[in-house]
Coordinates of C-alpha atoms and ligand atoms in Angstrom, one line a residue:
X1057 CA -34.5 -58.3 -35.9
X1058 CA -32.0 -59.4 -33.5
X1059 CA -29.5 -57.1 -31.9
X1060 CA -26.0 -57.0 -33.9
X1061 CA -22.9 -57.0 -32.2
X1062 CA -19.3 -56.8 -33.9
X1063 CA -16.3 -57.5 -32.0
X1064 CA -17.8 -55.9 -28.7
X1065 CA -19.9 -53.1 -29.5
X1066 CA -23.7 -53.6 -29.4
X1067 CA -26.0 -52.2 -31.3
X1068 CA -30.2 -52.1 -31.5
X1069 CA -31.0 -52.7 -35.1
X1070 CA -34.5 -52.7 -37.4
X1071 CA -33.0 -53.8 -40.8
X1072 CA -34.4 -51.4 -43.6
X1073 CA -33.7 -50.0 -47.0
X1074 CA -32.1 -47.2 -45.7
X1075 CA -30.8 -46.9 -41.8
X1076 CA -30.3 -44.2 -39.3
X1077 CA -27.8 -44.1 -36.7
X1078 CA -29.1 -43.5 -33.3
X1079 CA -26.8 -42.2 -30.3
X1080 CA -28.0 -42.5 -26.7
X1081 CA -26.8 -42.5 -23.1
X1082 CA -27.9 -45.9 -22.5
X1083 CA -25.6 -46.3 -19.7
X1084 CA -24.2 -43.4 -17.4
X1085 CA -20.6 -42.3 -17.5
X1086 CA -18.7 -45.1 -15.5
X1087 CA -15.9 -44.7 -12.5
X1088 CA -12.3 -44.9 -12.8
X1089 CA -11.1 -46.7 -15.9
X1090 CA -14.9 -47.9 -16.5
X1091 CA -16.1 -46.1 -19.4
X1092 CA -19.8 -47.3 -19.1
X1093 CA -21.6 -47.3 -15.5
X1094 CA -25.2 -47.7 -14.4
X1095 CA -27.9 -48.3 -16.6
X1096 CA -29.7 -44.9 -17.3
X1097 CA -33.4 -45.6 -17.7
X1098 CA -34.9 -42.1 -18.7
X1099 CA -32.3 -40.2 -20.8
X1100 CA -31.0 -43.8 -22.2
X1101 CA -33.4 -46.5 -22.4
X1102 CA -36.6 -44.4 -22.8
X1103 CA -35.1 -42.1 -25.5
X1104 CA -33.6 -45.0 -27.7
X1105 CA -36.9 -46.7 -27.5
X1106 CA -38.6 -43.3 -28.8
X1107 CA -36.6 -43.9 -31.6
X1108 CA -37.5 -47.6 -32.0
X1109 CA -41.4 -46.2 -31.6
X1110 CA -41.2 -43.4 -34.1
X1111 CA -39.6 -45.4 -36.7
X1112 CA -42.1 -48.4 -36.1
X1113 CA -44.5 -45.7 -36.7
X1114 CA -43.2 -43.7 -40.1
X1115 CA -43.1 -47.4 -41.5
X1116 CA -46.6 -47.7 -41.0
X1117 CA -47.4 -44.1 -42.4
X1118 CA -48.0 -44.4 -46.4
X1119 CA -47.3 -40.9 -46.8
X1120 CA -43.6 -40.7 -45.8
X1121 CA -41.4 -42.9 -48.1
X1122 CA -44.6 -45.4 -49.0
X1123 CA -42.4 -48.1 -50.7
X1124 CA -39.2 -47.7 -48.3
X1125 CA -38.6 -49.1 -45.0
X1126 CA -36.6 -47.0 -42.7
X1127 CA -33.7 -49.2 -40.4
X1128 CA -32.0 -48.3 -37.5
X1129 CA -28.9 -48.7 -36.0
X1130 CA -28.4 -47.5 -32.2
X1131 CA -25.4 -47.2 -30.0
X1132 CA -24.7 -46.5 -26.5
X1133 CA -22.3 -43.7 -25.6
X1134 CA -22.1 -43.8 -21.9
X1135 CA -22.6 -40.1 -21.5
X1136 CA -19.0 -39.8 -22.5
X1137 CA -17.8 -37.8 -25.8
X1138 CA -14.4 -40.4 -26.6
X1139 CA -16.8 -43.8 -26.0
X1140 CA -19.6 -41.8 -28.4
X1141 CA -16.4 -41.1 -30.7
X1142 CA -15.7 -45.2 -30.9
X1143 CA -19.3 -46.3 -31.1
X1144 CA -19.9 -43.6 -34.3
X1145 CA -16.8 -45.2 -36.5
X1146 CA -19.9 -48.0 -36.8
X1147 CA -21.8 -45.4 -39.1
X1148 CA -18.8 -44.3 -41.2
X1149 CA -17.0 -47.8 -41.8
X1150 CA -18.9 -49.3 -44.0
X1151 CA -18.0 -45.8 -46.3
X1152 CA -14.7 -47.7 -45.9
X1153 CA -15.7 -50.8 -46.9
X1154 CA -15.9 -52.4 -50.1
X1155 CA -15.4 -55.9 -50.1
X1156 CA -15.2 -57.3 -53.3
X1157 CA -16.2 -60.6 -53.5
X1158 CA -16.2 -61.5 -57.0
X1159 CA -13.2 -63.3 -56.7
X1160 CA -15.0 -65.9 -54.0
X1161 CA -16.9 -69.0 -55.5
X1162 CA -18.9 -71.4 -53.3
X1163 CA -18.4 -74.9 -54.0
X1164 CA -22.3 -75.0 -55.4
X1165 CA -20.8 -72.1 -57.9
X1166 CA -22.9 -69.3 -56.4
X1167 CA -21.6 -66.1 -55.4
X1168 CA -20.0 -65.9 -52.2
X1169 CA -22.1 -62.8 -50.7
X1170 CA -20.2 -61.0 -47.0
X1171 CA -21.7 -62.8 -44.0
X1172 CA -21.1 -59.6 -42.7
X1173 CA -20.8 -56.1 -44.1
X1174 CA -20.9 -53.0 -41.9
X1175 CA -24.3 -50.8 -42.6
X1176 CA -24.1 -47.7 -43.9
X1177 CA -26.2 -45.0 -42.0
X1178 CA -27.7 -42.0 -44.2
X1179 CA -28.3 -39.9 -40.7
X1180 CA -27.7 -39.6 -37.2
X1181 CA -30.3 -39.2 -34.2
X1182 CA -28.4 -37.7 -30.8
X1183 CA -26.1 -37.1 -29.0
X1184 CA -28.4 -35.8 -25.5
X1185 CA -24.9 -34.1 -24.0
X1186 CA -23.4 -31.3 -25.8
X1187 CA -19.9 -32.3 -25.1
X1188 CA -20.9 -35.6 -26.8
X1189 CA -22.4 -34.0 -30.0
X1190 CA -19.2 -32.1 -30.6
X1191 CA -17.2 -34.9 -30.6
X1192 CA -19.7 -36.9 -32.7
X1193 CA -20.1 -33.8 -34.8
X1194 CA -16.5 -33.5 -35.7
X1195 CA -16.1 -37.1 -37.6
X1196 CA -19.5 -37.3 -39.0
X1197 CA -18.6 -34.2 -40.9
X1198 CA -16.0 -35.7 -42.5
X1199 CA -18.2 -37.9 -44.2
X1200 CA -21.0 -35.0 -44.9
X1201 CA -23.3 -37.4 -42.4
X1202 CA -26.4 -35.0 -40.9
X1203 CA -26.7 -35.5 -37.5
X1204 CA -30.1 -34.3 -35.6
X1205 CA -30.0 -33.9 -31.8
X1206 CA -32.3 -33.7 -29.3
X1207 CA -30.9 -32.8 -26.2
X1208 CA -27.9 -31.1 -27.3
X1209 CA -28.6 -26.9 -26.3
X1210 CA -24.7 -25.6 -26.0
X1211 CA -24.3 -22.3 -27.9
X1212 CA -21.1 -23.5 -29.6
X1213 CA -23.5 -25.8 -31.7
X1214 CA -24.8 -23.1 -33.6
X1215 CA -21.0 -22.8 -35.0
X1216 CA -21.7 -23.9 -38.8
X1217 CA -18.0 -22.9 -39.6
X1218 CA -17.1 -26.0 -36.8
X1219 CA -20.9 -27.7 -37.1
X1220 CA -21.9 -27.4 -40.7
X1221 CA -23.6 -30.7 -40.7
X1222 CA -25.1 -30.7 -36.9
X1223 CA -28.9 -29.7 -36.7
X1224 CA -30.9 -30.4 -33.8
X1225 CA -34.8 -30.2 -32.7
X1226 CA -33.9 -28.0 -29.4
X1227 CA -33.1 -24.3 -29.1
X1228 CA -29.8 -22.9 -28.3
X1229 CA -28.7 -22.1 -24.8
X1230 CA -28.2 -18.4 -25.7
X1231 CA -32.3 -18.3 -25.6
X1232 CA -32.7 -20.3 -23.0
X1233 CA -29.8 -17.4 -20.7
X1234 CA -32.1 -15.1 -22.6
X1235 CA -35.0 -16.1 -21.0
X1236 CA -33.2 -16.5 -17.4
X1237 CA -32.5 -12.4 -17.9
X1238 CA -36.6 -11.9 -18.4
X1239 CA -37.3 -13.9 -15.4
X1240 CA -34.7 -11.9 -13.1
X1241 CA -36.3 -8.6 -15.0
X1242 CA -39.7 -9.5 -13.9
X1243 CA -39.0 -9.7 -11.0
X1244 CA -37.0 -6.3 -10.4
X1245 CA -34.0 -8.2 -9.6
X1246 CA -30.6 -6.7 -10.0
X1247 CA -28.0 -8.3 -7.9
X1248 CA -27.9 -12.3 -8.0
X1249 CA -25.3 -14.4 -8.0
X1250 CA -24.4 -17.3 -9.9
X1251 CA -23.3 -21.0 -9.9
X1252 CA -22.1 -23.1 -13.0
X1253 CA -20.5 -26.5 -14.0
X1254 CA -17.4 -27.0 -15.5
X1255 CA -17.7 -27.4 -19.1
X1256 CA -19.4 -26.7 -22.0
X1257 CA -23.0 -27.2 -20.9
X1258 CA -22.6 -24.9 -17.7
X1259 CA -19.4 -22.3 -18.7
X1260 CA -21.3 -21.6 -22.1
X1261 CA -24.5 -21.0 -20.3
X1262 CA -24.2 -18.6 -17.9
X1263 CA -21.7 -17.0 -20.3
X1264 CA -24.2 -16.1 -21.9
X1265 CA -26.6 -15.5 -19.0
X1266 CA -23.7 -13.1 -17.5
X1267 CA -23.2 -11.6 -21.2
X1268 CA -27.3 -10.5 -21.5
X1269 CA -27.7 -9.7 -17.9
X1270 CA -24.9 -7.1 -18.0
X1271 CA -26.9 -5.9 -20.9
X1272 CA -30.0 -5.0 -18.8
X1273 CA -28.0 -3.6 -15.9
X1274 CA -28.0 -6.9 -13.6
X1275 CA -24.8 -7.1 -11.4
X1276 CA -23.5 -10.2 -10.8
X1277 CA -22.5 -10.8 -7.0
X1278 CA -20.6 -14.4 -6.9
X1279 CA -19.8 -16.1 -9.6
X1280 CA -18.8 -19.5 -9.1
X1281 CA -17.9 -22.4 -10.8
X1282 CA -18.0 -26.0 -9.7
X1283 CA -15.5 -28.3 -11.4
X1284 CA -15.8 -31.5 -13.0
X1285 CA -14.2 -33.7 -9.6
X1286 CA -16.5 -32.5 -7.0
X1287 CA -16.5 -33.3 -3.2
X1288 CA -19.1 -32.3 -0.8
X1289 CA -16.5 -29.6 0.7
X1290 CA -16.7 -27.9 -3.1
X1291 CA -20.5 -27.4 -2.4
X1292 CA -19.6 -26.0 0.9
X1293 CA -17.6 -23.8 -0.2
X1294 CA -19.8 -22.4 -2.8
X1295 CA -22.7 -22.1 -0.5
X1296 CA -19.8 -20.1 1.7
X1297 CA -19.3 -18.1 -1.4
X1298 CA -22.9 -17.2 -1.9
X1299 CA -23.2 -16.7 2.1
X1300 CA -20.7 -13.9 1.4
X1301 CA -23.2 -11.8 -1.0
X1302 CA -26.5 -11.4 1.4
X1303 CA -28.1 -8.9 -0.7
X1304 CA -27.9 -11.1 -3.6
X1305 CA -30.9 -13.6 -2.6
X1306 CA -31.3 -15.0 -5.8
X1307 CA -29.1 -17.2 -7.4
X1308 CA -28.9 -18.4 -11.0
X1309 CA -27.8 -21.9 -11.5
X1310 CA -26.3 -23.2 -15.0
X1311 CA -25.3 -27.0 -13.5
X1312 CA -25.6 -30.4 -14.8
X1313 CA -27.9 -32.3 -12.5
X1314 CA -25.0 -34.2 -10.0
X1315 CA -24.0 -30.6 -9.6
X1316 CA -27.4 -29.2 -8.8
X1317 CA -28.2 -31.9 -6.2
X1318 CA -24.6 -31.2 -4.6
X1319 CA -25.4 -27.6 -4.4
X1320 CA -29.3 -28.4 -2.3
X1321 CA -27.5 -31.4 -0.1
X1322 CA -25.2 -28.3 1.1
X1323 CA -27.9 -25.9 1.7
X1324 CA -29.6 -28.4 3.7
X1325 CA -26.4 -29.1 5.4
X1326 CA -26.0 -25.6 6.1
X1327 CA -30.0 -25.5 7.3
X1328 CA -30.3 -22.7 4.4
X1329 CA -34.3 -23.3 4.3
X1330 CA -35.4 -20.3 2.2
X1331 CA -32.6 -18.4 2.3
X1332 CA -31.6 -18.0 -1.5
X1333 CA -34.1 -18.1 -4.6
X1334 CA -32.8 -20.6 -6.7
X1335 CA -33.1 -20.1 -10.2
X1336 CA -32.0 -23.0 -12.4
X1337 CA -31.7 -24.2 -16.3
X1338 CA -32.8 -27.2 -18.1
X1339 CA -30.2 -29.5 -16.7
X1340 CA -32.2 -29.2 -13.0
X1341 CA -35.4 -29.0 -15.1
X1342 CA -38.2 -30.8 -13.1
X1343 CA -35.3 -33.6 -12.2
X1344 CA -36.5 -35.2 -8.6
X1345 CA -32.9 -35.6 -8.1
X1346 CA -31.9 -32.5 -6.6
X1347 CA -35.0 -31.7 -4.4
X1348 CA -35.7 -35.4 -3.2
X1349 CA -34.4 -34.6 0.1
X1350 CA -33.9 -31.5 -0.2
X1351 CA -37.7 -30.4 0.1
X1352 CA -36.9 -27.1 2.1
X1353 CA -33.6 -25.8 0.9
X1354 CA -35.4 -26.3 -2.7
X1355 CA -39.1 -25.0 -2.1
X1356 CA -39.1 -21.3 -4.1
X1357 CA -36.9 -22.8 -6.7
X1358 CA -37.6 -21.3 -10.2
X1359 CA -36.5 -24.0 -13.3
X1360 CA -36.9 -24.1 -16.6
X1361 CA -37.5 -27.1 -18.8
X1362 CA -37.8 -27.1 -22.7
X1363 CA -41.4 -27.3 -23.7
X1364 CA -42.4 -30.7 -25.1
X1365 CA -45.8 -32.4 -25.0
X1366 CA -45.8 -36.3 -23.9
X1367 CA -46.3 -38.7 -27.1
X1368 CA -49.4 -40.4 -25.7
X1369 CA -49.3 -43.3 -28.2
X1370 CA -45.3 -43.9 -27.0
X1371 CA -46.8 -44.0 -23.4
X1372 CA -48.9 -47.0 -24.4
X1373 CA -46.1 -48.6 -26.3
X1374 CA -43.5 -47.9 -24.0
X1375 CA -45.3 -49.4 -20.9
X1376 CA -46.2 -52.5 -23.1
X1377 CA -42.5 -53.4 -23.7
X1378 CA -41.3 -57.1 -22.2
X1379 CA -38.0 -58.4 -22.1
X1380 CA -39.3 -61.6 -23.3
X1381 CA -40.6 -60.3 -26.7
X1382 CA -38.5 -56.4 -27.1
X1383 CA -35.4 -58.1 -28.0
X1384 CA -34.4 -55.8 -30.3
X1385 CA -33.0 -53.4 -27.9
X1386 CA -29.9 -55.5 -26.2
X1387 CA -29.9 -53.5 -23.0
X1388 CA -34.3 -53.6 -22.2
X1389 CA -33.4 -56.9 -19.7
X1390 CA -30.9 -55.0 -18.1
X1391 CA -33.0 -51.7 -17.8
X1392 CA -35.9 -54.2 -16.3
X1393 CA -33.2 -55.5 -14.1
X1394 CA -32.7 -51.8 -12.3
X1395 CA -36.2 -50.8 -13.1
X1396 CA -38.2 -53.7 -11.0
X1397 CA -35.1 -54.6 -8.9
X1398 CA -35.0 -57.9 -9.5
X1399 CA -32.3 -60.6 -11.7
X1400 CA -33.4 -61.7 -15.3
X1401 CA -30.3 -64.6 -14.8
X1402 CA -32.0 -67.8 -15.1
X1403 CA -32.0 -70.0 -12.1
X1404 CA -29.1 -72.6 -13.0
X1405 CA -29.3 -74.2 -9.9
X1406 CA -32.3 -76.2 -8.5
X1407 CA -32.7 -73.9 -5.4
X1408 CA -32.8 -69.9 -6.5
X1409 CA -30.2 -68.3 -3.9
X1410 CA -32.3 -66.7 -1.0
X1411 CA -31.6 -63.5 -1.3
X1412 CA -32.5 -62.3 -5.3
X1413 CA -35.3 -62.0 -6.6
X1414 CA -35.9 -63.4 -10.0
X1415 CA -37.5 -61.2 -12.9
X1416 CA -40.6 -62.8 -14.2
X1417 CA -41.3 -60.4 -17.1
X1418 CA -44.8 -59.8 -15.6
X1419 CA -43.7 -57.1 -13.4
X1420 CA -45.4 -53.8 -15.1
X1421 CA -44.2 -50.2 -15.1
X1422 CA -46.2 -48.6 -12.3
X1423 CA -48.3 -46.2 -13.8
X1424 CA -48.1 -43.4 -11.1
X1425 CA -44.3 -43.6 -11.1
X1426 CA -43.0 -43.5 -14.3
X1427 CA -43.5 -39.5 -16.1
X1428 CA -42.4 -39.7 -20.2
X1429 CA -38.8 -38.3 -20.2
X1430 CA -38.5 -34.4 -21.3
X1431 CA -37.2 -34.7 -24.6
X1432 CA -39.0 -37.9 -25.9
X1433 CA -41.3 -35.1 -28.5
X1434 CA -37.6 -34.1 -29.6
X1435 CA -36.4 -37.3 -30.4
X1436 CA -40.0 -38.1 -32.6
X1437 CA -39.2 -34.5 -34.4
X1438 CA -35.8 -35.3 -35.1
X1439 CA -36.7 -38.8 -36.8
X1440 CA -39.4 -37.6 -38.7
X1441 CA -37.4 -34.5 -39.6
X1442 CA -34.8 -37.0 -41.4
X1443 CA -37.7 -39.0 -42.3
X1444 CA -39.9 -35.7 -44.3
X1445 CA -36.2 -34.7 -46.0
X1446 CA -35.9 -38.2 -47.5
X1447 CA -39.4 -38.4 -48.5
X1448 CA -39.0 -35.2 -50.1
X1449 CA -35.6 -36.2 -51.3
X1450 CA -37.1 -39.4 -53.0
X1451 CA -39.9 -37.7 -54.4
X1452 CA -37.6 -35.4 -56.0
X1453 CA -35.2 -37.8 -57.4
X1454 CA -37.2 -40.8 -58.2
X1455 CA -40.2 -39.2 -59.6
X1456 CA -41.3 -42.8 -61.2
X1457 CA -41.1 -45.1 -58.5
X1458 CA -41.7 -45.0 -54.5
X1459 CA -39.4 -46.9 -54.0
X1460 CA -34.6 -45.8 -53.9
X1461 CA -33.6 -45.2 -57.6
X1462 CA -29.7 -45.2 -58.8
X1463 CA -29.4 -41.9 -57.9
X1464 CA -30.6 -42.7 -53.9
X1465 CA -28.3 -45.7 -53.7
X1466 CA -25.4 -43.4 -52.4
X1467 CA -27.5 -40.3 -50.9
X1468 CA -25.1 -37.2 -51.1
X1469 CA -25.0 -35.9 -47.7
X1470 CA -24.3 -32.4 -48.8
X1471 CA -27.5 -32.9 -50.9
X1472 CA -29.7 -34.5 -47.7
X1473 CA -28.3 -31.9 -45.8
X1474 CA -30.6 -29.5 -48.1
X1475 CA -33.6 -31.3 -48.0
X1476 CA -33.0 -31.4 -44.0
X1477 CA -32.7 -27.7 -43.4
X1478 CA -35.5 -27.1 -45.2
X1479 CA -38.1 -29.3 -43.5
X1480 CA -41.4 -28.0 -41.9
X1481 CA -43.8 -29.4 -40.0
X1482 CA -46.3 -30.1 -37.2
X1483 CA -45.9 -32.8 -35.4
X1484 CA -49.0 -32.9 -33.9
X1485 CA -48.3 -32.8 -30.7
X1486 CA -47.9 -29.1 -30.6
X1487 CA -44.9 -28.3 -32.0
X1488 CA -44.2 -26.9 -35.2
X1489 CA -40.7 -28.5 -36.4
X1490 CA -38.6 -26.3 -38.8
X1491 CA -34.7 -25.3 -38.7
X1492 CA -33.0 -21.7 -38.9
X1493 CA -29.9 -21.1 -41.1
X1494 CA -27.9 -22.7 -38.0
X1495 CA -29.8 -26.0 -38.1
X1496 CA -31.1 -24.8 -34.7
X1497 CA -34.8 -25.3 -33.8
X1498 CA -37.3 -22.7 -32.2
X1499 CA -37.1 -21.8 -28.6
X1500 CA -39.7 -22.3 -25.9
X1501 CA -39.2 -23.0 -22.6
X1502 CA -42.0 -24.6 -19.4
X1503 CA -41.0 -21.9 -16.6
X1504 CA -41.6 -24.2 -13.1
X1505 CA -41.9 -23.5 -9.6
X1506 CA -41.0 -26.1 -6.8
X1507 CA -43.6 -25.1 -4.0
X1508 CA -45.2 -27.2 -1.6
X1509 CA -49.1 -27.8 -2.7
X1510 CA -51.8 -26.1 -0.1
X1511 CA -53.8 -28.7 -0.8
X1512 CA -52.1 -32.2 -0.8
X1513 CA -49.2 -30.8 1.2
X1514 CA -46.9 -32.6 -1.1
X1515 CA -43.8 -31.2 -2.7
X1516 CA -44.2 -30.3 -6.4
X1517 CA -43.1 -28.8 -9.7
X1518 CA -45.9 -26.7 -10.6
X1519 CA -46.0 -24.9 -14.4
X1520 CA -46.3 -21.1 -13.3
X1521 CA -45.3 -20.0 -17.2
X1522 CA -44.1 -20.4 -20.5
X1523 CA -41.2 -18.7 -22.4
X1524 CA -41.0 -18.5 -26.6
X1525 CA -39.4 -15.0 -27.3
X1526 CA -41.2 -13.6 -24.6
X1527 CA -41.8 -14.3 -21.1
X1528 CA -45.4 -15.0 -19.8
X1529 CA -45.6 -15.7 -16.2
X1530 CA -48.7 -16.1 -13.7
X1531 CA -47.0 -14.8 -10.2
X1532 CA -50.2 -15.7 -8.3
X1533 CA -49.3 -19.5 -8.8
X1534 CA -45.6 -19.1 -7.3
X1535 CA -45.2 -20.0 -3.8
X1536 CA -42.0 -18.3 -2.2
X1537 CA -40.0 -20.4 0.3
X1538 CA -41.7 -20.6 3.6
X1539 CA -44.7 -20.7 1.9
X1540 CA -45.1 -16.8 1.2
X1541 CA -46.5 -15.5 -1.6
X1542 CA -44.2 -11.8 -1.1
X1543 CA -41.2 -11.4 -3.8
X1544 CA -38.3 -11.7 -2.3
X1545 CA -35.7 -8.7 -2.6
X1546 CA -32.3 -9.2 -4.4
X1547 CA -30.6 -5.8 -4.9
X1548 CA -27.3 -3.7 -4.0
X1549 CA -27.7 -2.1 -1.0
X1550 CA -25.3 0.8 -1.6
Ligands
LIG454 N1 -29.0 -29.8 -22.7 C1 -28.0 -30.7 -22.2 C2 -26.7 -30.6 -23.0 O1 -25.7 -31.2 -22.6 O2 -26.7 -29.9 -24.0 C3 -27.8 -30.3 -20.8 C4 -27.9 -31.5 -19.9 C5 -26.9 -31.7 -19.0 C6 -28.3 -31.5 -18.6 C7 -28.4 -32.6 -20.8 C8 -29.7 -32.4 -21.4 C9 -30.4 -33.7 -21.7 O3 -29.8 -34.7 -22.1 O4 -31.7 -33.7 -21.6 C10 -28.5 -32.1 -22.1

């Protein structure tokens, strides 16, 4: 199905019988007056075409919905909550629209039908940021449209009186500052200091890292905050600021990941190899982006990542995509483009200019490069959450046929909403998909270690534990900057 675009906004759309929106970072936020920038390949691309893949692959399953075709409609928000805001009015206006066309006759005497009439979305996939969802969150509830994340981890999210129809296939941040609290515990650490963004990702974070910590008798030392606008002489100072604390070695980091690789290119500027224990949340994750040249101001590190398993049959699908033949996504030739670093622009002229290289649409994603993005399992839990609840939906309100009765035509959101929070199911990929009272999912949590390998020498993320209510660490797999294998200290001396 070929992309649909009205007036400027673009869209990837499968037609179906009934359609869910889609919301992805496609692009990052732009500069300036820009809203859109550079093409974002792993949360953007990659993510939307999980979406494309798991709906592709309920379609082929005859146990969900057997005589209904599921649709999709996807939109870029450029990592920004007001562009999200004007790409979303796409899945309420057609509750706006009604064109009646009775009174329009062709001149054969048929009915004159819309050429075009705006599609209306039963559910919504996304946003990944938090401050995106909230935006999205507030006008989709207006018009009792579910909406299922699965990136989104603020706190504030878990406000039904503000969120009543947000759900999402990731935990909270309040477990994920809960597990932060049993790391610094295990490790007899009582005096750290910590680093946050600006906004609601980071301030609602370690909020609630701060809030639990004080709970088990963990002082804080420096608390800072980086803002929004940052320059390299914020990150200076906040290295300054922690510089000021010695005793507290180990530093807990609640950052988006710009922030996170401002704080390490600081540390290596002030030739701070080993010198704190960083301690960081999802946002650093197992990024490359902070530590790529970083290696020793970043060896010890201590992330967390949520848990997720790679979908192997995505792998093979997503690897297999051409521009030539995915055409269905409007933004794959521009993601090749930055991908293989080359210019799909056909050559007009007889001689191609000298210094481009033309894409081919041969060029293949190299294998050992390319890892499947974090949250790709989230994004297949969240369309087959939407999927089970219509199935179940369906099942329950057109017991004689498989396929939408009168009483699906207009699905009552406050009635899918229902069927959604009551889903439960493995995904088999590990996970076991269900939603609490808040429309929040379960928590668990990959604990990592950045260490250099003995072995190969190379600098890695290495899995040294796993957090779900509990934390279960194996210490003799952490590697301590400098290469030592001795805890490092982080108390009050007084
Ligand atoms: N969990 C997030 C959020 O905004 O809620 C934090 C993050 C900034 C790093 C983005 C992650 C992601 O898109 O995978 C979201």
């Amino acid at each position: 199905m070929p992309n649909r675009t009205t007036k400027s906004i673009k869209s990837a759309f499968i037609a179906g019988d009934i359609i869910l929106g889609g919301l992805f970072p496609v692009h990052h936020k732009g500069v300036g007056e820009q809203p859109c920038g550079e093409i974002n390949p792993d949360r953007g691309i990659e993510r939307l075409e999980a979406m494309l893949f798991t709906i592709d692959e309920i379609n082929n399953n005859n146990n969900i919905l057997p005589g209904i075709t599921i649709g999709a409609s996807l939109y870029d928000t450029c990592a920004r909550g007001t562009y999200a805001l004007e790409q979303s009015l796409e899945f309420i206006r057609a509750s706006f629209y009604s064109l009646d066309t009775s009174e329009f006759v062709c001149s054969d005497g048929s009915q004159a039908k819309a050429k075009f009439s705006p599609t209306k979305v039963t559910g919504v996939v996304g946003g990944s940021y938090s401050t995106v969802s909230m935006q999205v969150a507030n006008l989709l509830r207006l018009f009792k449209l579910p909406q299922v994340s699965y990136a989104s981890t603020s706190a504030s999210l878990s406000d039904k009186t503000r969120y009543d129809y947000f759900l999402r296939t990731v935990p909270p941040d309040t477990l994920q500052a809960r597990a932060l609290v049993d790391i610094v515990q295990e490790f007899n650490w009582t005096y750290v200091s910590t680093v946050s963004s600006e906004g609601e990702y980071g301030s609602s974070g370690i909020d609630y890292f701060q809030r639990e910590a004080r709970a088990k008798n963990i002082c804080i030392a420096a608390n800072v905050k980086i803002p929004a606008k940052s320059t390299n002489s914020t990150f200076d100072r906040t290295i300054r600021d922690l510089l000021e604390k010695p005793e507290a070695k180990v530093v807990i980091v609640f950052v988006r990941i710009e922030d996170a690789k401002g704080l390490l290119d600081a540390a290596t500027r002030f030739n701070l190899s080993g010198k704190h224990v960083w301690v960081a949340s999802d946002a650093w994750g197992r990024q490359d982006k902070p530590v790529k040249d970083n290696l020793l101001a970043g060896q010890g590190a201590i992330t967390l990542e949520l848990q997720s398993t790679p979908i192997k049959t995505f792998e093979n699908y997503f690897r297999n995509l051409n521009p030539r033949t995915n055409i269905r996504n409007p933004w794959f030739r521009e993601y090749w483009e930055a991908v293989n670093k080359c210019s799909w622009r056909e050559n007009t002229n007889k001689h191609a200019t000298r210094n481009i290289r033309y894409c081919t649409g041969a060029e293949k994603l190299n294998r050992k490069i390319h890892q499947q993005e974090g949250k790709v399992q989230f994004i297949y839990d969240a369309v087959y959450a939407l999927a089970i609840a219509l199935d179940k939906m369906q099942r329950s309100l057109c017991p004689n046929t498989t396929k939408l009765c009168p009483e699906m035509e207009r699905i009552d959101g406050e009635h899918f909403k229902d069927f959604l929070l009551n889903v439960s199911f493995n995904d088999n990929y590990g996970a076991h998909v269900q939603f609490d009272k808040n429309g929040d999912a379960l928590g668990r949590y990959t604990i990592m270690n950045y260490q250099r390998n003995r072995t190969t020498r190379h600098y890695e993320y290495q899995e040294i534990g796993r957090w779900s209510k509990t934390l279960n660490l194996d210490h003799s797999k952490i590697i301590w900057a400098g290469g030592t294998d001795k805890i490092p200290t982080s108390r009050c001396s007084e």
